[in-house]
PDB file of C-alpha atoms and ligand atoms in Angstrom:
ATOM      1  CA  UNK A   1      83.659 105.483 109.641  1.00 85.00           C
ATOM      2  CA  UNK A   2      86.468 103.860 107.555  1.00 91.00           C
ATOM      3  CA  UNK A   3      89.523 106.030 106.500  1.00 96.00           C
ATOM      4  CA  UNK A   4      90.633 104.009 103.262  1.00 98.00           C
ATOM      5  CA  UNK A   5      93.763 104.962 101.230  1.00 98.00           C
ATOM      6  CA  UNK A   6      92.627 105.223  97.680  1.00 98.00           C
ATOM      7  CA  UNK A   7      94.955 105.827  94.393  1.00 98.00           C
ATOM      8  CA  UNK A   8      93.256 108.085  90.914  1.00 98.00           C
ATOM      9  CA  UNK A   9      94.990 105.125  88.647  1.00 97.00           C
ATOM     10  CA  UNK A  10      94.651 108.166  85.633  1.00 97.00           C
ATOM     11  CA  UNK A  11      97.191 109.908  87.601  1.00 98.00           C
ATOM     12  CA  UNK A  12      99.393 107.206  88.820  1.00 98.00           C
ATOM     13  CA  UNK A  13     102.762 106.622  87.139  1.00 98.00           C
ATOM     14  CA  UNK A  14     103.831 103.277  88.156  1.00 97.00           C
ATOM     15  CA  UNK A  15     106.994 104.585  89.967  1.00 98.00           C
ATOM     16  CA  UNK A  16     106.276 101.886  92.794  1.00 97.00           C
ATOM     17  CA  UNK A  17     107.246 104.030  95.581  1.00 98.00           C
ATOM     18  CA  UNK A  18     104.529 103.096  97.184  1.00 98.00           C
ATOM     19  CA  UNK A  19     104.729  98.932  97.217  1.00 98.00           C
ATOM     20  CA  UNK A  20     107.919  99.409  98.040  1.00 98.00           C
ATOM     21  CA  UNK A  21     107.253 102.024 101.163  1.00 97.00           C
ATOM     22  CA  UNK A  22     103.906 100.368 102.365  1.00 98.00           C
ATOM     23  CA  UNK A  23     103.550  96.788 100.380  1.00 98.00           C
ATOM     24  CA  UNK A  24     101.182  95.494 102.894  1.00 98.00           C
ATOM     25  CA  UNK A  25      98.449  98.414 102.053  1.00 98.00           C
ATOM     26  CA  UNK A  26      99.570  98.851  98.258  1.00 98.00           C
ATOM     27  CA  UNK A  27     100.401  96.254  95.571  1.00 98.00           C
ATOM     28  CA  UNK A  28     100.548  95.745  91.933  1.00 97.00           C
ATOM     29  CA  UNK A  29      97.928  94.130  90.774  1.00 96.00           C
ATOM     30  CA  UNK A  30      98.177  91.473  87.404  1.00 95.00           C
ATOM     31  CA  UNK A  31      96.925  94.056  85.285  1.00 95.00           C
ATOM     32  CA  UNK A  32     100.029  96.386  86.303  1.00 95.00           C
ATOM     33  CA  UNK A  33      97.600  98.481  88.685  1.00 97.00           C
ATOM     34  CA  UNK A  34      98.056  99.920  92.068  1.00 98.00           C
ATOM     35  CA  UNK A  35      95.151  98.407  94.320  1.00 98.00           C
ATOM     36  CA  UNK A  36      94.832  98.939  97.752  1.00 98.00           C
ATOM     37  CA  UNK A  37      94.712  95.561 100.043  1.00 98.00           C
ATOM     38  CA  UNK A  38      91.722  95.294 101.563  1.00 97.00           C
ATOM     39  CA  UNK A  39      92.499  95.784 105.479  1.00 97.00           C
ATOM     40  CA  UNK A  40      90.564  96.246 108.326  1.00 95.00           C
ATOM     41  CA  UNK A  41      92.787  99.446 109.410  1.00 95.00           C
ATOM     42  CA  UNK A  42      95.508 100.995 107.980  1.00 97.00           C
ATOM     43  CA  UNK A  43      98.682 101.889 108.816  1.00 97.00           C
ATOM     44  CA  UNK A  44      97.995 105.680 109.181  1.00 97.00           C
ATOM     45  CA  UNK A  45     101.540 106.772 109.726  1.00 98.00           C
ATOM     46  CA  UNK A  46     102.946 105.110 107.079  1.00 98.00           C
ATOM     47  CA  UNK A  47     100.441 105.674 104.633  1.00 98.00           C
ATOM     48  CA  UNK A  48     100.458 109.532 105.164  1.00 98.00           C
ATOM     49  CA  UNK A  49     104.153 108.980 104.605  1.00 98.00           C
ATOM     50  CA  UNK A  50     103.508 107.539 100.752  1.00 98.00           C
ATOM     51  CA  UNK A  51     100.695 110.447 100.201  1.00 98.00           C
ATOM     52  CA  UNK A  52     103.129 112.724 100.948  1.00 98.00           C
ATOM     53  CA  UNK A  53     105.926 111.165  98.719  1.00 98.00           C
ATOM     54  CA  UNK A  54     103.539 109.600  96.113  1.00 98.00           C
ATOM     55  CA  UNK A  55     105.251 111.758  93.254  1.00 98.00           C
ATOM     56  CA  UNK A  56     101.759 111.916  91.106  1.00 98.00           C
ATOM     57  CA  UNK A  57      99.857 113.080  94.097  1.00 98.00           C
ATOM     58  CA  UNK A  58      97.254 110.978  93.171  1.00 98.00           C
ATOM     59  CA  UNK A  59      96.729 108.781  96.802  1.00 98.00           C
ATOM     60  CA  UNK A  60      94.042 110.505  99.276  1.00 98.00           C
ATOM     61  CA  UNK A  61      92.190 109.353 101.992  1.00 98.00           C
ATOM     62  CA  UNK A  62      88.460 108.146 101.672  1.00 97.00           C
ATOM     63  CA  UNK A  63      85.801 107.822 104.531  1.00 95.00           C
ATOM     64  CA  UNK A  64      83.579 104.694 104.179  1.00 89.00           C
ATOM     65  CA  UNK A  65      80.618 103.959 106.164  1.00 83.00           C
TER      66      UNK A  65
HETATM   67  S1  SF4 B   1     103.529 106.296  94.603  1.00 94.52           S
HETATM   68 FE1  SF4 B   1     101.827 107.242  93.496  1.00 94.52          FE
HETATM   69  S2  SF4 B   1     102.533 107.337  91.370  1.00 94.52           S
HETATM   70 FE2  SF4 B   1     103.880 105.927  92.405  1.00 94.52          FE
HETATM   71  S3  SF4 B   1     102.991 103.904  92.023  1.00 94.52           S
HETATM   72 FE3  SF4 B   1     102.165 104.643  93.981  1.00 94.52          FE
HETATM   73  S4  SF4 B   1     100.243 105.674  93.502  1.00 94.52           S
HETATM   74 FE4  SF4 B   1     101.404 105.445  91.585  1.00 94.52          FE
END
């Protein structure tokens, strides 16, 4: 099982704390979107870090198979 960070863009507000906390798991994309690199693992600590600062509240963890 995968833990995969992964962002509700309806909630999202663009504030960028995240790229600029953890810009090797989250980027802005060209059509100003957050996306999530595609990694084989992630940086737990850090990313935990963002969810907990993210000020939308809109990153959570996902399990894929
Ligand atoms: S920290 Fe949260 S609200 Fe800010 S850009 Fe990232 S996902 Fe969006």
């Amino acid at each position: 099982m995968k833990r995969v960070p992964t962002v509700e863009l309806s909630d999202c507000v663009l504030c960028e704390l995240c790229t600029d906390l953890c810009p090797e798991v989250f980027v802005i994309n060209t059509n100003d979107y957050v996306q999530v690199t595609d990694l084989d693992t992630y940086p737990q600590a850090e990313v935990d870090d963002v969810i907990k600062n993210c000020p939308a509240d809109c990153i959570t963890w996902e399990e894929q198979p």
